[in-house]
């Protein structure tokens, strides 16, 4: 093993290797060729060698064999499968620094490293970006992504709503509802069965609309169960709350409730609420019934940056999230930082300490500066990557106006694709529009997701496969009302309508024209 290098030699080797690996220009295709995939599979080590390949041979192996078989989901602006984003230049450079300095951001030792203070400042900047007051959102932490953040949100919510139910049972007085330090009613301390029994509860219910799959996963992991997630959406608009039904569910005796609001539903990009008035109404209902409000804003939150009347529908969907108890977000989506990076915000820091503290571990009790909590006491992980540095770097580099410009370009491009689909005879834009809706109104709700299908059932069945066969663009498959549909998600900072729209329209035209020719041949 090469272990005798001095610092300068090591840096030189790594710099040279990175330069070699990153020398390729922007890829022409999003997906690797099948021959590259096959070559990579065959080149992978069959077992652990007794003698290693050595540094140079390994770099050659990674560059020549493995890298060509990786997709370009982050590198290419033409990847529209999942809301993946990319990595802005500032974030990418910072991420290399993260590897180089390899900080474990767990405790807060202010006289040993600046890492925790960078993390705290990055989270404050995120609050600034989203027009949220950092002083109010005092429980702040970075996570691996929105799934982990949803786990944090439900864990905090579960702790607090059960404690409130216990306080109500014991004292029957609103002045005691904020009590969360009662050990007897603390799930974190005594477990869910004992705490709920003492609180006189039969269950905890999660009320939401068109829930993301990670919400049910989070419910499973924290012991509430996937069946606790209940959809209370409207029949005519499933992504929106049926407020009458929500009110009825909140009043169910013996049940504590968590209300989860989708700030950008994953399938359509539509928002669960429509303005401050509706959010305030939900907040009042939850206060009366002692329910917790959690906002899942993995990619919808950045809609708060938009200030043009062209985006009124999106802005209304983001209004009032400051009334929630907790918020989930993803930096590796529209903030365009490297994977993996999510964040979690909550107004209830005392609840975080109750749920996530590391008890009886003297070696973890580092001296803390006022206002900065050791990250291991406010989140899941005890060992944590320095995810904050790319976030700090990219927010410092581009600021609010830079991110507003980026998002506006993404929305305009998504709407341009939707306009093309709307006027194309072979495709249908989803959700279905009311007859005689103007083009402007039809596009007004488009955020960064374009959902559509082929009108021909045979083509629609394999539409995603045909589009992705080009390997030039990539979309994801989904379903709408029980039938296959195609989901087009715009999230990369490199998006450029003038360059990218002709590529998308050409491929969609080619896919539809090939189907027409096949149909004509069958008739002949």
Coordinates of C-alpha atoms in Angstrom, one line a residue:
X1 CA 0.0 0.0 0.0
X2 CA 1.3 3.5 -0.9
X3 CA 1.5 5.0 2.6
X4 CA 4.8 6.9 2.5
X5 CA 3.6 9.9 0.5
X6 CA 4.1 13.3 2.0
X7 CA 1.3 15.9 2.0
X8 CA 2.3 17.6 -1.2
X9 CA 2.8 14.4 -3.1
X10 CA -0.6 13.1 -2.0
X11 CA -2.3 16.4 -3.1
X12 CA -0.5 16.2 -6.4
X13 CA -1.6 12.6 -7.1
X14 CA -5.2 13.3 -6.2
X15 CA -5.3 16.5 -8.2
X16 CA -3.9 14.8 -11.3
X17 CA -6.3 11.8 -10.9
X18 CA -9.3 14.1 -10.5
X19 CA -8.2 16.1 -13.6
X20 CA -8.0 12.9 -15.5
X21 CA -11.4 11.6 -14.4
X22 CA -13.2 15.0 -14.9
X23 CA -11.6 15.9 -18.2
X24 CA -14.7 14.9 -20.3
X25 CA -17.0 17.6 -21.6
X26 CA -20.8 17.8 -21.1
X27 CA -22.1 14.4 -22.2
X28 CA -24.1 14.1 -25.4
X29 CA -26.2 11.3 -24.0
X30 CA -27.8 10.8 -20.5
X31 CA -27.6 7.0 -20.4
X32 CA -24.5 4.9 -21.0
X33 CA -24.4 2.6 -24.0
X34 CA -25.3 -1.1 -23.4
X35 CA -21.7 -2.1 -24.5
X36 CA -20.3 0.2 -21.8
X37 CA -22.5 -1.4 -19.2
X38 CA -21.6 -4.8 -20.2
X39 CA -17.9 -3.9 -20.3
X40 CA -18.1 -2.4 -16.8
X41 CA -19.9 -5.5 -15.4
X42 CA -17.2 -7.8 -16.8
X43 CA -14.4 -5.6 -15.5
X44 CA -15.5 -5.5 -11.8
X45 CA -13.3 -7.4 -9.5
X46 CA -14.6 -10.9 -8.9
X47 CA -13.2 -10.9 -5.4
X48 CA -10.8 -9.1 -3.0
X49 CA -7.2 -9.4 -4.3
X50 CA -4.5 -10.2 -1.8
X51 CA -2.3 -7.6 -3.3
X52 CA -4.2 -4.4 -4.3
X53 CA -4.1 -3.0 -7.9
X54 CA -2.3 0.1 -6.7
X55 CA -3.4 3.7 -7.0
X56 CA -2.7 4.4 -10.6
X57 CA -4.2 1.1 -11.9
X58 CA -7.3 1.7 -9.8
X59 CA -7.8 5.2 -11.1
X60 CA -7.4 3.8 -14.7
X61 CA -9.9 1.1 -13.9
X62 CA -12.4 3.6 -12.5
X63 CA -12.0 6.0 -15.4
X64 CA -11.9 3.6 -18.3
X65 CA -14.2 0.8 -17.0
X66 CA -16.6 2.1 -14.4
X67 CA -17.2 5.8 -15.2
X68 CA -18.4 5.2 -18.8
X69 CA -21.2 3.0 -17.4
X70 CA -22.6 5.6 -15.0
X71 CA -25.6 7.7 -16.0
X72 CA -25.3 11.4 -16.4
X73 CA -28.2 12.3 -14.2
X74 CA -26.4 15.2 -12.6
X75 CA -24.0 16.1 -15.4
X76 CA -26.6 16.4 -18.2
X77 CA -29.4 19.0 -18.4
X78 CA -31.4 16.4 -20.3
X79 CA -32.0 14.1 -17.4
X80 CA -35.7 14.5 -16.5
X81 CA -36.4 11.3 -14.7
X82 CA -36.4 12.1 -11.0
X83 CA -36.0 15.5 -9.4
X84 CA -32.2 14.9 -9.2
X85 CA -30.7 18.4 -9.8
X86 CA -27.0 18.7 -10.5
X87 CA -24.1 20.3 -8.7
X88 CA -23.4 24.0 -9.2
X89 CA -19.7 24.7 -9.7
X90 CA -19.4 26.3 -6.3
X91 CA -21.1 23.3 -4.6
X92 CA -18.9 20.9 -6.6
X93 CA -15.7 22.6 -5.5
X94 CA -16.9 22.7 -1.9
X95 CA -17.7 19.0 -2.0
X96 CA -14.1 18.2 -3.0
X97 CA -13.0 20.2 0.1
X98 CA -15.4 18.1 2.2
X99 CA -13.6 15.0 1.1
X100 CA -10.2 16.6 1.5
X101 CA -10.7 17.8 5.1
X102 CA -13.1 14.9 6.0
X103 CA -14.8 16.5 9.0
X104 CA -17.2 14.5 11.2
X105 CA -19.8 17.1 12.1
X106 CA -21.2 15.5 15.2
X107 CA -20.3 17.6 18.3
X108 CA -19.7 21.3 18.5
X109 CA -16.1 22.0 19.6
X110 CA -15.8 25.8 18.9
X111 CA -12.0 25.9 19.7
X112 CA -11.1 22.9 17.4
X113 CA -13.0 23.4 14.1
X114 CA -15.3 25.9 12.4
X115 CA -17.4 23.1 10.8
X116 CA -20.4 23.2 13.1
X117 CA -20.5 27.0 12.8
X118 CA -20.4 26.7 9.0
X119 CA -23.3 24.2 9.3
X120 CA -25.3 26.6 11.6
X121 CA -24.7 29.5 9.2
X122 CA -25.6 27.5 6.1
X123 CA -28.9 26.5 7.8
X124 CA -29.5 30.2 8.7
X125 CA -28.9 31.1 5.0
X126 CA -31.4 28.5 3.9
X127 CA -33.9 30.0 6.2
X128 CA -33.1 33.4 4.7
X129 CA -33.5 32.0 1.2
X130 CA -37.0 30.7 2.1
X131 CA -38.1 33.8 4.0
X132 CA -38.2 32.0 7.3
X133 CA -36.9 33.5 10.5
X134 CA -33.9 31.4 11.9
X135 CA -34.8 32.5 15.4
X136 CA -38.1 30.8 15.1
X137 CA -36.9 27.7 13.3
X138 CA -34.3 26.9 16.0
X139 CA -34.3 23.2 15.4
X140 CA -32.2 23.0 12.2
X141 CA -30.1 20.1 10.8
X142 CA -28.9 18.6 7.6
X143 CA -29.9 15.0 6.7
X144 CA -29.3 12.5 4.0
X145 CA -32.4 13.6 2.2
X146 CA -36.2 14.2 2.5
X147 CA -36.8 10.6 3.6
X148 CA -34.6 11.1 6.7
X149 CA -36.1 14.5 7.2
X150 CA -39.6 13.1 7.2
X151 CA -38.5 10.6 9.8
X152 CA -37.3 13.5 12.0
X153 CA -40.6 15.3 11.4
X154 CA -42.8 12.4 12.3
X155 CA -40.6 11.5 15.3
X156 CA -40.9 15.0 16.7
X157 CA -44.6 15.2 15.9
X158 CA -45.3 11.8 17.5
X159 CA -43.5 12.9 20.7
X160 CA -45.3 16.2 21.0
X161 CA -48.9 15.1 20.1
X162 CA -48.7 12.3 22.6
X163 CA -47.3 14.6 25.3
X164 CA -50.1 17.1 24.6
X165 CA -52.7 14.3 24.9
X166 CA -51.2 13.2 28.2
X167 CA -51.3 16.8 29.5
X168 CA -54.9 17.2 28.4
X169 CA -55.8 14.0 30.1
X170 CA -54.0 14.9 33.4
X171 CA -54.9 18.6 33.6
X172 CA -57.7 19.3 31.1
X173 CA -56.2 22.8 30.7
X174 CA -54.8 24.4 27.5
X175 CA -52.0 26.0 29.5
X176 CA -50.4 22.6 30.0
X177 CA -50.6 21.4 26.3
X178 CA -47.0 22.5 25.6
X179 CA -45.6 20.2 28.2
X180 CA -43.1 17.9 26.5
X181 CA -40.7 17.0 29.2
X182 CA -43.1 14.7 31.1
X183 CA -41.1 11.5 31.2
X184 CA -44.2 9.4 31.7
X185 CA -45.7 10.7 28.4
X186 CA -42.5 10.7 26.4
X187 CA -42.3 8.1 23.7
X188 CA -38.5 8.8 23.5
X189 CA -38.1 7.8 27.1
X190 CA -40.6 5.1 27.9
X191 CA -41.6 3.8 24.4
X192 CA -44.7 4.2 22.3
X193 CA -46.9 1.6 24.0
X194 CA -46.4 3.0 27.6
X195 CA -46.6 6.6 26.5
X196 CA -49.8 6.2 24.5
X197 CA -51.4 4.1 27.3
X198 CA -50.7 6.8 29.8
X199 CA -52.0 9.5 27.4
X200 CA -55.2 7.5 26.9
X201 CA -54.7 7.2 23.2
X202 CA -55.6 4.4 20.8
X203 CA -53.4 5.5 18.0
X204 CA -51.6 8.3 16.1
X205 CA -52.9 9.1 12.6
X206 CA -51.1 10.9 9.8
X207 CA -53.5 13.0 7.7
X208 CA -52.3 14.1 4.2
X209 CA -53.1 14.2 0.5
X210 CA -51.4 12.0 -2.2
X211 CA -48.6 11.1 0.2
X212 CA -45.1 10.5 -1.1
X213 CA -43.9 6.9 -0.5
X214 CA -41.2 8.1 1.9
X215 CA -43.9 9.3 4.3
X216 CA -45.2 5.7 4.7
X217 CA -41.7 4.5 5.0
X218 CA -41.0 7.0 7.8
X219 CA -44.3 6.0 9.5
X220 CA -43.2 2.4 9.4
X221 CA -39.7 3.1 10.8
X222 CA -40.9 5.1 13.8
X223 CA -43.5 2.5 14.8
X224 CA -46.7 4.3 13.7
X225 CA -47.1 1.9 10.7
X226 CA -47.9 2.6 7.1
X227 CA -51.6 2.1 7.8
X228 CA -51.5 5.2 10.0
X229 CA -51.2 7.4 6.8
X230 CA -54.7 8.4 5.8
X231 CA -55.5 10.3 2.6
X232 CA -57.9 13.2 3.1
X233 CA -57.8 14.7 -0.4
X234 CA -60.7 16.0 -2.4
X235 CA -62.3 13.7 -4.9
X236 CA -62.2 16.3 -7.7
X237 CA -58.6 17.4 -6.8
X238 CA -56.8 14.6 -4.9
X239 CA -53.8 16.8 -4.1
X240 CA -55.9 19.3 -2.2
X241 CA -57.3 18.9 1.3
X242 CA -60.9 18.1 1.8
X243 CA -61.1 20.5 4.8
X244 CA -64.5 19.1 6.0
X245 CA -63.1 15.6 6.0
X246 CA -59.8 16.8 7.7
X247 CA -61.9 18.5 10.4
X248 CA -63.8 15.3 11.1
X249 CA -60.7 13.2 11.3
X250 CA -59.0 15.6 13.7
X251 CA -61.9 15.3 16.1
X252 CA -61.8 11.5 16.3
X253 CA -61.6 10.6 20.0
X254 CA -58.6 8.7 21.3
X255 CA -56.5 9.6 18.3
X256 CA -53.6 12.0 18.1
X257 CA -53.0 13.5 14.7
X258 CA -50.1 14.7 12.5
X259 CA -51.1 16.7 9.4
X260 CA -48.6 16.5 6.5
X261 CA -48.9 19.0 3.8
X262 CA -47.3 18.3 0.4
X263 CA -45.6 21.5 -0.9
X264 CA -45.2 20.1 -4.4
X265 CA -46.8 16.7 -5.0
X266 CA -44.3 14.3 -6.5
X267 CA -46.4 13.0 -9.5
X268 CA -47.8 16.3 -10.8
X269 CA -45.9 19.0 -9.0
X270 CA -49.2 20.5 -7.7
X271 CA -49.6 22.0 -4.2
X272 CA -51.8 20.8 -1.4
X273 CA -52.9 24.3 -0.3
X274 CA -53.8 27.5 -2.1
X275 CA -52.8 30.5 -0.2
X276 CA -52.3 31.9 3.3
X277 CA -56.0 31.8 4.1
X278 CA -56.2 28.0 3.6
X279 CA -53.0 27.4 5.6
X280 CA -54.3 29.6 8.4
X281 CA -57.5 27.7 8.5
X282 CA -55.6 24.4 8.8
X283 CA -53.4 25.8 11.5
X284 CA -56.4 26.9 13.5
X285 CA -58.0 23.5 13.2
X286 CA -54.8 21.8 14.3
X287 CA -54.3 24.1 17.2
X288 CA -57.8 23.3 18.5
X289 CA -57.2 19.6 18.2
X290 CA -53.5 19.7 19.3
X291 CA -52.2 18.3 16.0
X292 CA -48.8 18.9 14.5
X293 CA -48.3 20.3 11.0
X294 CA -45.4 18.9 9.0
X295 CA -44.7 20.3 5.5
X296 CA -43.0 18.0 3.0
X297 CA -41.4 20.5 0.6
X298 CA -38.7 18.4 -1.0
X299 CA -38.8 20.5 -4.1
X300 CA -41.7 22.8 -3.8
X301 CA -40.2 25.1 -1.1
X302 CA -38.1 27.1 -3.6
X303 CA -41.4 28.3 -5.2
X304 CA -41.3 30.9 -2.4
X305 CA -38.5 32.7 -4.4
X306 CA -40.8 33.4 -7.4
X307 CA -42.1 37.0 -7.4
X308 CA -43.6 37.5 -10.8
X309 CA -47.3 37.3 -11.5
X310 CA -46.5 34.6 -14.1
X311 CA -46.0 32.3 -11.1
X312 CA -49.0 33.3 -8.9
X313 CA -50.3 29.7 -8.7
X314 CA -47.0 28.4 -7.4
X315 CA -46.5 31.3 -5.0
X316 CA -50.0 30.6 -3.5
X317 CA -49.0 26.9 -3.0
X318 CA -46.0 28.0 -0.9
X319 CA -47.8 30.6 1.2
X320 CA -48.1 30.0 4.9
X321 CA -45.6 27.2 5.4
X322 CA -44.2 29.4 8.2
X323 CA -47.3 28.4 10.1
X324 CA -46.2 24.7 10.2
X325 CA -44.4 23.0 13.1
X326 CA -41.7 21.4 10.9
X327 CA -40.5 21.4 7.3
X328 CA -38.6 18.9 5.2
X329 CA -36.5 20.0 2.2
X330 CA -33.9 18.7 -0.2
X331 CA -30.7 20.5 -1.2
X332 CA -29.7 17.9 -3.7
X333 CA -32.8 18.8 -5.7
X334 CA -33.5 22.4 -6.8
X335 CA -30.6 23.8 -4.7
X336 CA -28.4 21.7 -6.9
X337 CA -25.9 20.5 -4.3
X338 CA -24.2 17.0 -4.6
X339 CA -25.9 14.0 -3.2
X340 CA -26.8 13.4 -0.5
X341 CA -28.2 16.4 1.3
X342 CA -31.6 17.2 2.8
X343 CA -32.5 19.5 5.6
X344 CA -35.0 19.6 8.5
X345 CA -36.5 22.7 10.2
X346 CA -38.7 22.8 13.3
X347 CA -40.0 25.4 15.7
X348 CA -39.6 23.1 18.7
X349 CA -36.0 22.7 19.7
X350 CA -36.9 21.3 23.2
X351 CA -38.7 18.4 21.4
X352 CA -35.6 17.7 19.4
X353 CA -33.5 17.4 22.5
X354 CA -36.1 15.0 24.0
X355 CA -36.1 12.8 21.0
X356 CA -32.6 12.8 19.7
X357 CA -30.3 13.2 22.7
X358 CA -27.4 10.9 23.3
X359 CA -27.8 10.1 27.1
X360 CA -25.0 8.9 29.3
X361 CA -22.2 9.5 26.8
X362 CA -19.7 11.8 28.6
X363 CA -17.2 11.8 25.7
X364 CA -19.8 13.4 23.4
X365 CA -20.5 16.3 25.7
X366 CA -18.3 18.9 24.0
X367 CA -18.3 22.5 25.0
X368 CA -20.9 24.4 23.0
X369 CA -21.2 28.0 22.1
X370 CA -24.5 29.7 22.9
X371 CA -27.1 28.9 20.3
X372 CA -25.4 26.1 18.5
X373 CA -26.4 22.6 19.5
X374 CA -24.2 19.6 18.8
X375 CA -25.7 18.0 15.6
X376 CA -25.8 14.5 17.2
X377 CA -28.4 15.8 19.7
X378 CA -30.9 17.2 17.1
X379 CA -30.9 14.5 14.4
X380 CA -30.5 10.8 13.6
X381 CA -26.8 10.4 12.9
X382 CA -23.9 10.4 15.3
X383 CA -21.4 10.3 12.5
X384 CA -22.1 12.9 9.8
X385 CA -20.5 14.1 6.6
X386 CA -19.8 17.9 6.2
X387 CA -22.9 18.3 4.0
X388 CA -23.2 22.0 5.0
X389 CA -20.1 23.2 3.1
X390 CA -21.5 22.8 -0.5
X391 CA -24.8 24.4 0.7
X392 CA -22.9 27.3 2.3
X393 CA -20.7 27.7 -0.9
X394 CA -23.6 27.7 -3.4
X395 CA -25.7 30.1 -1.4
X396 CA -22.7 32.4 -1.0
X397 CA -21.9 32.2 -4.7
X398 CA -25.3 32.8 -6.2
X399 CA -27.6 34.3 -3.5
X400 CA -31.3 34.6 -3.7
X401 CA -31.4 36.3 -7.1
X402 CA -29.2 33.7 -8.6
X403 CA -31.5 30.9 -7.4
X404 CA -34.6 32.8 -8.4
X405 CA -33.2 33.1 -12.0
X406 CA -32.3 29.4 -12.0
X407 CA -35.8 28.4 -10.9
X408 CA -37.5 30.7 -13.4
X409 CA -35.5 29.1 -16.2
X410 CA -36.5 25.7 -15.0
X411 CA -40.2 26.6 -14.8
X412 CA -40.2 28.3 -18.2
X413 CA -38.6 25.3 -19.7
X414 CA -41.1 22.9 -18.1
X415 CA -44.0 25.1 -19.3
X416 CA -42.5 25.1 -22.8
X417 CA -42.4 21.3 -22.8
X418 CA -46.0 21.3 -21.5
X419 CA -47.1 23.8 -24.3
X420 CA -45.6 21.5 -26.9
X421 CA -47.4 18.5 -25.4
X422 CA -50.6 20.4 -25.2
X423 CA -50.5 21.3 -28.9
X424 CA -49.4 17.9 -30.1
X425 CA -52.0 15.5 -31.6
X426 CA -50.2 12.4 -30.3
X427 CA -50.0 13.4 -26.6
X428 CA -52.3 14.5 -23.8
X429 CA -51.2 16.8 -21.0
X430 CA -52.2 15.6 -17.5
X431 CA -54.0 16.2 -15.2
X432 CA -56.9 16.6 -17.7
X433 CA -57.9 20.2 -18.2
X434 CA -61.5 21.6 -18.1
X435 CA -62.8 21.9 -21.6
X436 CA -62.2 25.3 -23.3
X437 CA -59.5 26.2 -20.8
X438 CA -57.1 28.7 -22.3
X439 CA -53.5 27.8 -23.0
X440 CA -52.3 30.3 -20.4
X441 CA -54.6 28.9 -17.7
X442 CA -53.6 25.3 -18.7
X443 CA -49.9 26.1 -18.1
X444 CA -50.4 28.3 -15.0
X445 CA -50.1 25.4 -12.6
X446 CA -47.0 23.9 -14.2
X447 CA -44.1 24.1 -11.8
X448 CA -41.2 21.8 -12.7
X449 CA -43.2 18.6 -13.4
X450 CA -44.8 17.8 -16.8
X451 CA -47.1 14.8 -16.7
X452 CA -48.5 13.5 -20.0
X453 CA -49.4 10.3 -21.9
X454 CA -49.8 9.2 -25.5
X455 CA -53.3 9.2 -26.8
X456 CA -52.7 5.9 -28.6
X457 CA -53.0 3.1 -26.0
X458 CA -50.4 0.9 -27.6
X459 CA -47.8 3.7 -27.7
X460 CA -48.7 4.8 -24.2
X461 CA -48.0 1.4 -22.8
X462 CA -44.3 1.6 -23.8
X463 CA -44.0 5.4 -24.1
X464 CA -41.3 5.8 -21.4
X465 CA -39.3 3.0 -22.9
X466 CA -39.4 4.5 -26.4
X467 CA -38.4 7.9 -25.2
X468 CA -35.5 6.6 -23.1
X469 CA -34.3 4.4 -25.9
X470 CA -32.8 7.5 -27.4
X471 CA -30.4 7.7 -24.4
X472 CA -30.3 11.4 -25.2
X473 CA -33.1 12.4 -22.7
X474 CA -34.4 10.4 -19.8
X475 CA -37.9 10.5 -18.3
X476 CA -39.6 8.4 -15.6
X477 CA -42.7 6.3 -15.8
X478 CA -45.6 6.7 -13.5
X479 CA -49.4 6.2 -13.6
X480 CA -52.4 8.4 -13.7
X481 CA -55.9 7.0 -12.9
X482 CA -54.6 3.5 -13.3
X483 CA -53.0 4.0 -16.7
X484 CA -49.3 4.4 -17.6
X485 CA -48.1 8.0 -17.8
X486 CA -44.8 9.8 -18.5
X487 CA -43.3 12.2 -15.9
X488 CA -40.9 14.9 -17.0
X489 CA -39.0 16.6 -14.2
X490 CA -36.8 19.7 -14.7
X491 CA -34.3 20.3 -11.9
X492 CA -30.8 20.8 -13.3
X493 CA -29.1 24.2 -13.0
X494 CA -27.8 23.9 -16.5
X495 CA -31.2 24.1 -18.2
X496 CA -31.4 26.2 -21.3
X497 CA -34.6 26.3 -23.3
X498 CA -33.0 27.5 -26.5
X499 CA -30.6 24.5 -26.5
X500 CA -32.7 21.8 -24.8
X501 CA -36.3 22.3 -26.1
X502 CA -35.4 21.3 -29.7
X503 CA -33.9 18.1 -28.4
X504 CA -37.0 17.2 -26.4
X505 CA -39.5 18.1 -29.1
X506 CA -37.4 16.2 -31.7
X507 CA -37.5 13.0 -29.7
X508 CA -41.1 13.2 -28.8
X509 CA -41.9 13.8 -32.5
X510 CA -39.8 10.8 -33.5
X511 CA -41.5 8.5 -31.0
X512 CA -45.0 9.5 -32.2
X513 CA -44.1 9.3 -35.9
X514 CA -42.6 5.8 -35.5
X515 CA -45.8 4.7 -33.9
X516 CA -47.9 6.2 -36.7
X517 CA -45.8 4.3 -39.3
X518 CA -46.3 1.0 -37.3
X519 CA -50.0 1.6 -37.2
X520 CA -50.2 2.2 -40.9
X521 CA -48.2 -0.9 -41.7
X522 CA -50.6 -3.0 -39.5
X523 CA -53.6 -1.6 -41.4
X524 CA -51.9 -2.4 -44.7

